[in-house]
Short mmCIF file of C-alpha atoms in Angstrom, two decimals:
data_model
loop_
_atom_site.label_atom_id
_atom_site.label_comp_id
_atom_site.label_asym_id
_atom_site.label_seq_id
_atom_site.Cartn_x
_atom_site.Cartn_y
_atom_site.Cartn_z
CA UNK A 27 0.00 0.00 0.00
CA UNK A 28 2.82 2.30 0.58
CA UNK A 29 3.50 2.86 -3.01
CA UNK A 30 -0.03 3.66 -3.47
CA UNK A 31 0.29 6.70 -0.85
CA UNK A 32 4.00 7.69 -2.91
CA UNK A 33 2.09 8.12 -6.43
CA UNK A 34 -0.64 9.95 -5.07
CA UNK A 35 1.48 12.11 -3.21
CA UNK A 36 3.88 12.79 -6.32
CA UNK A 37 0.61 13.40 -8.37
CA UNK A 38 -0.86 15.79 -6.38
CA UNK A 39 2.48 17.38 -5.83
CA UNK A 40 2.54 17.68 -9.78
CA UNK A 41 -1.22 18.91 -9.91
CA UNK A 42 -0.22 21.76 -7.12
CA UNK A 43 3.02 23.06 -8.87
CA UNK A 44 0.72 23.16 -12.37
CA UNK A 45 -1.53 24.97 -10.46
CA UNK A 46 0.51 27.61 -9.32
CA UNK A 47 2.47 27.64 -12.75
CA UNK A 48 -0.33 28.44 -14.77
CA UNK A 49 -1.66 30.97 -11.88
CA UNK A 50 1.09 33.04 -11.53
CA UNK A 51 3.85 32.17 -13.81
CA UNK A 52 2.96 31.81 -17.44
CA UNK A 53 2.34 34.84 -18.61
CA UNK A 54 -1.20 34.28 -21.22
CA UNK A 55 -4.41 33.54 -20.08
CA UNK A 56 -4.84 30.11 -19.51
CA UNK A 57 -7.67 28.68 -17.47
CA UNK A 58 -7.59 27.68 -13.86
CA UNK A 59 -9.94 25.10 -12.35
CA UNK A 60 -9.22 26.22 -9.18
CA UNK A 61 -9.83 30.09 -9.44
CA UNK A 62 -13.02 28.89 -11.03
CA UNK A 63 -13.72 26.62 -8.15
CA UNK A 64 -12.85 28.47 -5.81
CA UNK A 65 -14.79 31.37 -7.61
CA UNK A 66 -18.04 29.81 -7.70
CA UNK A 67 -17.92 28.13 -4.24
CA UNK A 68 -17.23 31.77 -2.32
CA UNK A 69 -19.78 33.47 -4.50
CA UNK A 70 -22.46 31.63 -2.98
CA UNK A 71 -21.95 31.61 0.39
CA UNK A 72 -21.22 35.08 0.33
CA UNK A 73 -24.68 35.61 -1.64
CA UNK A 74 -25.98 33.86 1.62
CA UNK A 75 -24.89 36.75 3.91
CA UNK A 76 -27.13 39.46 1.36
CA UNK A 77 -30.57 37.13 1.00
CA UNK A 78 -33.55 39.18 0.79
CA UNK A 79 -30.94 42.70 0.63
CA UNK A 80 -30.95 44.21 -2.62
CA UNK A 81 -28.22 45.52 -4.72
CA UNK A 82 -26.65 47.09 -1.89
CA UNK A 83 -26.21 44.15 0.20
CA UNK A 84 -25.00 42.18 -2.62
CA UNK A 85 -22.44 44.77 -3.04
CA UNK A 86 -21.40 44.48 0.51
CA UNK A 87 -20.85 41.10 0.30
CA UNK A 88 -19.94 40.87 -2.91
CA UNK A 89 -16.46 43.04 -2.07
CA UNK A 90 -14.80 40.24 -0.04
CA UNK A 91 -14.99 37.79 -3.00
CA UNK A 92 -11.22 38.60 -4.72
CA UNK A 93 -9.40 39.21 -1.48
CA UNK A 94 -11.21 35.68 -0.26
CA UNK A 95 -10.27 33.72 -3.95
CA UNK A 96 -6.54 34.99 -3.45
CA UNK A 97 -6.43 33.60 0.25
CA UNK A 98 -8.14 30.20 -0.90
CA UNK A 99 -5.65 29.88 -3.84
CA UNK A 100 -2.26 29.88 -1.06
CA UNK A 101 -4.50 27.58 1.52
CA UNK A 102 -5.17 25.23 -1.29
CA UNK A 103 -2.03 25.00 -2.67
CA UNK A 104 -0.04 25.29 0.90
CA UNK A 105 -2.44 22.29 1.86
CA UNK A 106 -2.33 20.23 -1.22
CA UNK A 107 1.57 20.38 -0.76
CA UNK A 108 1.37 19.41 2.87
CA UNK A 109 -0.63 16.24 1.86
CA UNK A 110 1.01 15.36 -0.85
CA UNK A 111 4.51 15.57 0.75
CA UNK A 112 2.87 13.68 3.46
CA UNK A 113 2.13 10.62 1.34
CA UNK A 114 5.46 10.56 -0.37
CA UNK A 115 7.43 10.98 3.63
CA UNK A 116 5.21 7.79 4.56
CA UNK A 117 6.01 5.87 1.35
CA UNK A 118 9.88 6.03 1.91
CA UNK A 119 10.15 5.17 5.46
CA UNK A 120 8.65 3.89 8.32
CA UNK A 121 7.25 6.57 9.68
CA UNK A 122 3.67 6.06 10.81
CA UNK A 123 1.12 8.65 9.14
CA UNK A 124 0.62 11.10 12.09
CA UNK A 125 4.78 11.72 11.85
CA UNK A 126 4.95 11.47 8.24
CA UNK A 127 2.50 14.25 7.99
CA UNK A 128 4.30 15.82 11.31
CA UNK A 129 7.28 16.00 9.24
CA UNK A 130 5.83 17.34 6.11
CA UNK A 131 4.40 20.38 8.17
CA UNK A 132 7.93 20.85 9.75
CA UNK A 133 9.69 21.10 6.51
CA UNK A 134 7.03 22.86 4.41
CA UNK A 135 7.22 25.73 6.69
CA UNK A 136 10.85 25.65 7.48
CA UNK A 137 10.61 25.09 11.20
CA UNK A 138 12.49 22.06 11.32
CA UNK A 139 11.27 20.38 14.29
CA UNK A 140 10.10 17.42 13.58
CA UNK A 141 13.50 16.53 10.66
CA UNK A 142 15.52 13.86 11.83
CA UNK A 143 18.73 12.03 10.33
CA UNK A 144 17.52 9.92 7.74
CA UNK A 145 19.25 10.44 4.88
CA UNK A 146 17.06 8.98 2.35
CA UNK A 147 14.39 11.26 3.32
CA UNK A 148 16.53 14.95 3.67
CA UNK A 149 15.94 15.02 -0.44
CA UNK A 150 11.89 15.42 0.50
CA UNK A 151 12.16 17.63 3.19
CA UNK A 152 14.74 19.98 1.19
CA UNK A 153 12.24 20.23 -1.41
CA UNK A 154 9.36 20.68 0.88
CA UNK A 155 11.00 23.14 2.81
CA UNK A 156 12.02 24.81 -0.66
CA UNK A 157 8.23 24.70 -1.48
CA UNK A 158 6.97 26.18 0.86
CA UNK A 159 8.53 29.89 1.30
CA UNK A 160 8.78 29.91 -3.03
CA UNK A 161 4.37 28.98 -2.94
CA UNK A 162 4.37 32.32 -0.30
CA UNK A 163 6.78 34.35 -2.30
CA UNK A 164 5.00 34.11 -5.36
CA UNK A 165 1.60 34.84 -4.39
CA UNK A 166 3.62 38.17 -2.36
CA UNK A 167 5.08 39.02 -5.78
CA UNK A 168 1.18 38.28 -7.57
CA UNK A 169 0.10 41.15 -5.40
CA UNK A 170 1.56 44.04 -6.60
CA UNK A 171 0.56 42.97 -10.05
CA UNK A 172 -3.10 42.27 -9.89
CA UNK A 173 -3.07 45.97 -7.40
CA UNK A 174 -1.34 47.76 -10.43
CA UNK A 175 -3.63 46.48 -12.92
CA UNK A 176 -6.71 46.91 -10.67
CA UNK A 177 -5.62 50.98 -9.90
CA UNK A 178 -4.89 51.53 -13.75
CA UNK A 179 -8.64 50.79 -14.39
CA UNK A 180 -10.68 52.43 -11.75
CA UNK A 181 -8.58 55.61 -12.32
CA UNK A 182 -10.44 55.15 -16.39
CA UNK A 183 -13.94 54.29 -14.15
CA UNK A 184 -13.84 56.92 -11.80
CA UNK A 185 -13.19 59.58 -14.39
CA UNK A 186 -15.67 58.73 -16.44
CA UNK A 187 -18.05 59.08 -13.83
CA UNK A 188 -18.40 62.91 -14.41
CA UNK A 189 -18.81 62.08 -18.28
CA UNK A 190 -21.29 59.14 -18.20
CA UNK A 191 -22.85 59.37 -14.18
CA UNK A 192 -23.17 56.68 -12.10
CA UNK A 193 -23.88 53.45 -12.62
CA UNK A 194 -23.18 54.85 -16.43
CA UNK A 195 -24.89 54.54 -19.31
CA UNK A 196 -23.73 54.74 -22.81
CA UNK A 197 -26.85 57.25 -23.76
CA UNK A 198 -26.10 59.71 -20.97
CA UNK A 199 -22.63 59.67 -22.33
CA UNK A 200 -23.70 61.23 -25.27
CA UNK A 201 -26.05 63.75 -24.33
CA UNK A 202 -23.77 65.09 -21.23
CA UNK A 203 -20.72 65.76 -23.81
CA UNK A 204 -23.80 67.83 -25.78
CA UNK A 205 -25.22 69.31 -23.16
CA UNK A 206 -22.02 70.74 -21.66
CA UNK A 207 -20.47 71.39 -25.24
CA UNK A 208 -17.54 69.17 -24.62
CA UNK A 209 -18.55 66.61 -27.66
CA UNK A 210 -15.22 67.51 -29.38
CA UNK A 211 -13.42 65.48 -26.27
CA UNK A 212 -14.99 62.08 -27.62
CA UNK A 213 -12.62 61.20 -29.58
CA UNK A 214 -10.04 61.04 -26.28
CA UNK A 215 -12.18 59.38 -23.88
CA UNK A 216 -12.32 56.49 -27.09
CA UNK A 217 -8.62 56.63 -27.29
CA UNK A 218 -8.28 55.85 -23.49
CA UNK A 219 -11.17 53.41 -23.24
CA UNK A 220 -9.20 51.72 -25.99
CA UNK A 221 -5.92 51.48 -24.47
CA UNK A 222 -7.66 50.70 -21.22
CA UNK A 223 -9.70 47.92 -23.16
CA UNK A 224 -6.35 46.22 -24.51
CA UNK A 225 -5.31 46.38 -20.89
CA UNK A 226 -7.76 44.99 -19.13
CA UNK A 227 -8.10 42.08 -21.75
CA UNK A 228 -4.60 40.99 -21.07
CA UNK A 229 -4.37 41.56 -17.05
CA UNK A 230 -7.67 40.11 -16.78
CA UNK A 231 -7.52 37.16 -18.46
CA UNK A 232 -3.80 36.14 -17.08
CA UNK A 233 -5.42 36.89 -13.83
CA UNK A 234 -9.21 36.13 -13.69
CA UNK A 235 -9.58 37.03 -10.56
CA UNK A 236 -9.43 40.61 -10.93
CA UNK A 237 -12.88 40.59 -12.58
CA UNK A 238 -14.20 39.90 -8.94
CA UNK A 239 -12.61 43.03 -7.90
CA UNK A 240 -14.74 45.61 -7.52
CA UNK A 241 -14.65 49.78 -7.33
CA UNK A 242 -14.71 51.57 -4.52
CA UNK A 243 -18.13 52.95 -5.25
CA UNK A 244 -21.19 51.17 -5.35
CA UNK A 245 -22.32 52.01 -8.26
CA UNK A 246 -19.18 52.01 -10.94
CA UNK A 247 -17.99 48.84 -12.24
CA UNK A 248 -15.04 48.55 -14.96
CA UNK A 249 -17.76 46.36 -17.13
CA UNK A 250 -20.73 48.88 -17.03
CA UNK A 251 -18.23 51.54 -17.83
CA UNK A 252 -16.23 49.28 -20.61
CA UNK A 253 -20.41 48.34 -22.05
CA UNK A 254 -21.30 52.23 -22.04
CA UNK A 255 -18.22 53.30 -23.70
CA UNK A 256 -18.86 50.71 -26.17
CA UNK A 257 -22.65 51.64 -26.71
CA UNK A 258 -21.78 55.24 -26.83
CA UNK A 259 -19.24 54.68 -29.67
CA UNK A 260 -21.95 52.06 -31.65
CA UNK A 261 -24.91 54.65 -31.28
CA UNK A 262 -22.57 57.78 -32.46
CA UNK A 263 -21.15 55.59 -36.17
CA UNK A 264 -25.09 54.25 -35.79
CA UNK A 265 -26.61 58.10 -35.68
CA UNK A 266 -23.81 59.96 -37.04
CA UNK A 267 -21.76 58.27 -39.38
CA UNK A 268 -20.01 60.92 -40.99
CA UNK A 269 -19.00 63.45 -38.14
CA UNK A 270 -18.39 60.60 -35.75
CA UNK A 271 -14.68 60.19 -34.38
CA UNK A 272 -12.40 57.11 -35.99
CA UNK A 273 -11.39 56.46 -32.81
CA UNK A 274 -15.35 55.22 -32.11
CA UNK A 275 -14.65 52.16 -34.28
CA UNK A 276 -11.43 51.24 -32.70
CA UNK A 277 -12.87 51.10 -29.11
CA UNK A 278 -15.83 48.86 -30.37
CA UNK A 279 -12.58 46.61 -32.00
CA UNK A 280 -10.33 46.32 -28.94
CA UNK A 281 -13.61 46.39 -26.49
CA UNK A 282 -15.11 43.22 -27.83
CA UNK A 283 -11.49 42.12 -28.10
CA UNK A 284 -11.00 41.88 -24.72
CA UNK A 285 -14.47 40.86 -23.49
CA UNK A 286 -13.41 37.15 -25.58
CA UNK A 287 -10.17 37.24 -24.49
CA UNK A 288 -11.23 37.47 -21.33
CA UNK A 289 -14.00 34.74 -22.11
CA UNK A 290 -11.49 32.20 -23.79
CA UNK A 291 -9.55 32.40 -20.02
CA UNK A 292 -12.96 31.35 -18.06
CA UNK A 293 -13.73 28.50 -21.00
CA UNK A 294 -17.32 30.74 -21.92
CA UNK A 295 -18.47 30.06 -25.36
CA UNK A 296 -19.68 32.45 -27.83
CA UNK A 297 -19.83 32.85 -31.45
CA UNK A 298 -16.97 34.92 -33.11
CA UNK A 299 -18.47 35.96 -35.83
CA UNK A 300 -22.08 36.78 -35.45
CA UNK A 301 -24.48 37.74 -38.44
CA UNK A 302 -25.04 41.27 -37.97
CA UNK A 303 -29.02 40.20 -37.78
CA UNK A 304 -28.53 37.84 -34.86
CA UNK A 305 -30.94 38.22 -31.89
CA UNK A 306 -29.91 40.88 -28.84
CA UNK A 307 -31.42 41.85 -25.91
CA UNK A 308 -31.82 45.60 -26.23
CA UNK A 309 -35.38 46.29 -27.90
CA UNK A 310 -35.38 49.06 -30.46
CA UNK A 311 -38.16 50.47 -28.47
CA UNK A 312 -35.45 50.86 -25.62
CA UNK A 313 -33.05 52.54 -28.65
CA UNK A 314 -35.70 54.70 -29.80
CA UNK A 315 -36.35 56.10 -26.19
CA UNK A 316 -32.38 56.60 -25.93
CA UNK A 317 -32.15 58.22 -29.22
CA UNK A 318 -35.23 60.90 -28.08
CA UNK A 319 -33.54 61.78 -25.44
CA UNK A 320 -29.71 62.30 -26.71
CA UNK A 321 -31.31 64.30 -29.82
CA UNK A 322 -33.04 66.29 -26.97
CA UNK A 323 -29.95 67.36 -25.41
CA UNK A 324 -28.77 68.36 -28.91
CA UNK A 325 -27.13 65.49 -30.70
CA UNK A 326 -27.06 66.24 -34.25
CA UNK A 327 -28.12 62.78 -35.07
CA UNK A 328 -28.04 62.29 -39.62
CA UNK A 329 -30.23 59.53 -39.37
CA UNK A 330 -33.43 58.39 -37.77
CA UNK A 331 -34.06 55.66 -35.07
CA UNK A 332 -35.18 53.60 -37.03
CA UNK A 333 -32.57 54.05 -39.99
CA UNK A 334 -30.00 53.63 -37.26
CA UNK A 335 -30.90 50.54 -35.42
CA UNK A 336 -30.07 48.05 -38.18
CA UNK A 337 -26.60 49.66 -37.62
CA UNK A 338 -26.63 49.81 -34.14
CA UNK A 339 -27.70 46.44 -33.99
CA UNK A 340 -25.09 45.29 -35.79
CA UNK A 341 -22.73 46.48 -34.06
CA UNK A 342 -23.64 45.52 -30.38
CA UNK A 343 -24.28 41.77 -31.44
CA UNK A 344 -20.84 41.24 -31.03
CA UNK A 345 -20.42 41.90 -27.39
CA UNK A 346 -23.50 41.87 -25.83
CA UNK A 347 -24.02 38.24 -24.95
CA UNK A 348 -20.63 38.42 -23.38
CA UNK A 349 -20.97 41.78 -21.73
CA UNK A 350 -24.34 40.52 -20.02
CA UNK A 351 -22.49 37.27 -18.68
CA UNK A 352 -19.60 38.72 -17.30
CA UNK A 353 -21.54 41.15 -15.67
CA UNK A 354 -24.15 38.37 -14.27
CA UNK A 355 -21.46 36.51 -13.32
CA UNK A 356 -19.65 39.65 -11.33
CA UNK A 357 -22.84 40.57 -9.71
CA UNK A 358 -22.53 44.17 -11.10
CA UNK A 359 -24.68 46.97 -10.94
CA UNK A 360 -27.86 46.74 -12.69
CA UNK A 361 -27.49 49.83 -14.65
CA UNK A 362 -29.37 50.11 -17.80
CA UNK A 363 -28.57 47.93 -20.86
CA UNK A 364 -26.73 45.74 -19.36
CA UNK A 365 -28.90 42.97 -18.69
CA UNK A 366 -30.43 40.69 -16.17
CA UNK A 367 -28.84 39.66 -12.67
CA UNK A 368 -28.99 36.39 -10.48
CA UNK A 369 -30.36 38.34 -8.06
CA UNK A 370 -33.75 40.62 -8.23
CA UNK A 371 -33.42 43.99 -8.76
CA UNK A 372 -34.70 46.64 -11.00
CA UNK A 373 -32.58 48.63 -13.70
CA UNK A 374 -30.43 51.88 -12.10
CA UNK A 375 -30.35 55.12 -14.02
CA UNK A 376 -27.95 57.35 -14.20
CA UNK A 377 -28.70 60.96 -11.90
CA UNK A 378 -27.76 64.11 -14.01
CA UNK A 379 -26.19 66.98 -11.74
CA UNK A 380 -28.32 69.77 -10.78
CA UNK A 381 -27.36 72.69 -13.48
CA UNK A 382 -26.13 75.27 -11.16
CA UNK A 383 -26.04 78.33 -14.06
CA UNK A 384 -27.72 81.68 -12.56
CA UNK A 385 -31.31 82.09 -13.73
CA UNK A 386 -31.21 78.96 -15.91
CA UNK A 387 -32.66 75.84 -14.00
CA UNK A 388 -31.49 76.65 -10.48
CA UNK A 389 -34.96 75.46 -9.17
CA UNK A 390 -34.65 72.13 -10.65
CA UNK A 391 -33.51 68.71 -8.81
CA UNK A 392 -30.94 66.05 -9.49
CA UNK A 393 -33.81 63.65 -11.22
CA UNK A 394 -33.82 60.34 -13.27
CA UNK A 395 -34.00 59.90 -16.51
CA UNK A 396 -37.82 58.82 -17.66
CA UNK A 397 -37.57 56.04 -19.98
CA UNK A 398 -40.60 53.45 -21.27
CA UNK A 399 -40.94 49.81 -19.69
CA UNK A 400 -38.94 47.15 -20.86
CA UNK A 401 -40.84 45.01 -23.22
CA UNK A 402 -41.61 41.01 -22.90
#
């Protein structure tokens, strides 16, 4: 039976060293069973804390999920090696299991109390004790990676708060840059979305489990704001074709980009290369009630609604099955247009700032945005 307990060990030595090789060492986005695991096992109980809470509590809960994923990725792996050099201790000697697993503890964490002078065996407790300190090391040296890529996009959220409100909304991105005359700075907010989408598609899926960070703020999320830049860049070459920015198309490009990048890491499907007619979510009635209300704020729109939607359309069925999923699956805010949620709660609008100009609306509130029912 004893060589039994030495393959098993050795395999599940090799499984844990795979493990933290494709974690945190090679550097492309391959998948990780146990970040998935790991992933969907902490998601629920910590859905179990927010029953019957709303948004809000979800939110709350929902904050703890990363920091909890990163601590259950070094337990697992410190454990798995603890076992594993357990089996292999009691498969070369005679040690009985309690001190073979005594001894694996002892030279895993370099404490060295329970080594003794068997040759034959120093080999295993050099490597365990070499294990050990490199497992901690690594996931010390992960931090300051997943941190830098995790700051780099909520500075890109949290400024385009003031352009696109919170949660935001591609719409209200629109008709604030009209309504405040700054349309003409468009074409930079693209440009950084852009570089910000490439980003996020490579840190994100290399290190899935940065999409369970989430902002500061309740209501911004890095895949509402990624979805609104998109749909703000679709409806403008959908509206406006001729006076709308280059840079819209290229953000649309790298956005969907890294929405299946980050897909292929978490093994989603989806089609890459949908007919431009293919079934979405978004009703044009929902369209039509955005395009009223950008035109309204003085969007010089070239086509109508309806000439537009076939465009729009077209367009958006490229990410918005995977948009929706991710954000299901991240438990984001339910802002508008970005589909449904596991748990119940209604779509958020955006609030528009109270326009503080003497004499010109200083009597009105912040307010909502009135928009029709969804359909079906």
């Amino acid at each position: 039976m004893k060589w039994i307990s030495g393959v098993v060990g050795v395999l599940l030595l090799g499984a844990v060293f795979a493990s933290i090789l494709r974690t945190l060492v090679v550097p492309r986005g391959l998948y990780s069973a146990l970040a998935s695991r790991l992933w969907w096992v902490l998601r629920r109980l910590l859905r179990l804390g927010a029953l019957g809470g709303g948004y809000q509590a979800i939110d709350r809960t929902q904050t703890w999920l990363g920091p909890l994923i990163l601590m259950g990725m070094l337990g697992t792996w410190l454990g798995g090696a603890f076992v594993g050099y357990g089996l292999v201790l009691h498969a070369l000697s005679t040690l009985n299991w309690a001190n073979s697993f005594r001894e694996a503890g002892s030279s895993l964490l370099t404490l060295g109390f329970a080594s003794g002078r068997r040759l034959h065996l120093s080999a295993v407790d050099f490597l365990a004790a070499a294990t050990g300190p490199l497992v901690i090391a690594l996931q010390i040296a992960y931090l300051p990676t997943l941190y830098a890529a995790y700051n780099r996009r909520e500075v890109e959220v949290t400024l385009l708060q003031s352009r696109a409100g919170e949660p935001s909304w591609g719409p209200e991105i629109l008709a604030r840059q009209w309504l405040v005359r700054t349309e003409t700075a468009l074409s930079e907010l693209y440009r950084a979305w852009e570089r910000l989408a490439s980003d996020i598609g490579e840190s994100h899926s290399t290190y899935p489990v940065l999409i369970s960070f989430r902002s500061p703020r309740p209501h911004r999320h890095w895949l509402v704001g990624l979805l609104s830049v998109m749909d703000a860049a679709a409806m403008q070459l959908s509206l406006a074709p001729r006076t709308a920015p280059p840079e819209a198309r290229l953000v649309l490009r790298a956005g969907f980009t890294a929405l299946r990048d980050i897909a292929r890491s978490l093994r989603l499907p989806f089609d890459i290369d949908p007919a431009p007619n293919a079934p979405i979510h978004l009703t044009f009635a929902e369209f039509e009630a955005a395009v009223t209300m950008v035109e309204a704020a003085g969007f010089p729109a070239e086509r109508t609604a309806g000439e537009a939607w076939p465009h729009f359309h077209g367009w958006r069925v490229n990410y918005e099955a995977l948009a929706f999923e991710l954000c299901r699956r991240s438990d984001a805010v339910p802002a508008l247009w970005t589909g449904p949620r596991d748990f119940t709660a209604a779509p958020v609008p955006p609030r528009r700032p109270r326009d503080r100009r003497p004499g010109e609306g200083g009597e009105g509130g912040e307010g909502r945005l009135e928009l029709p029912p969804r359909e079906g």
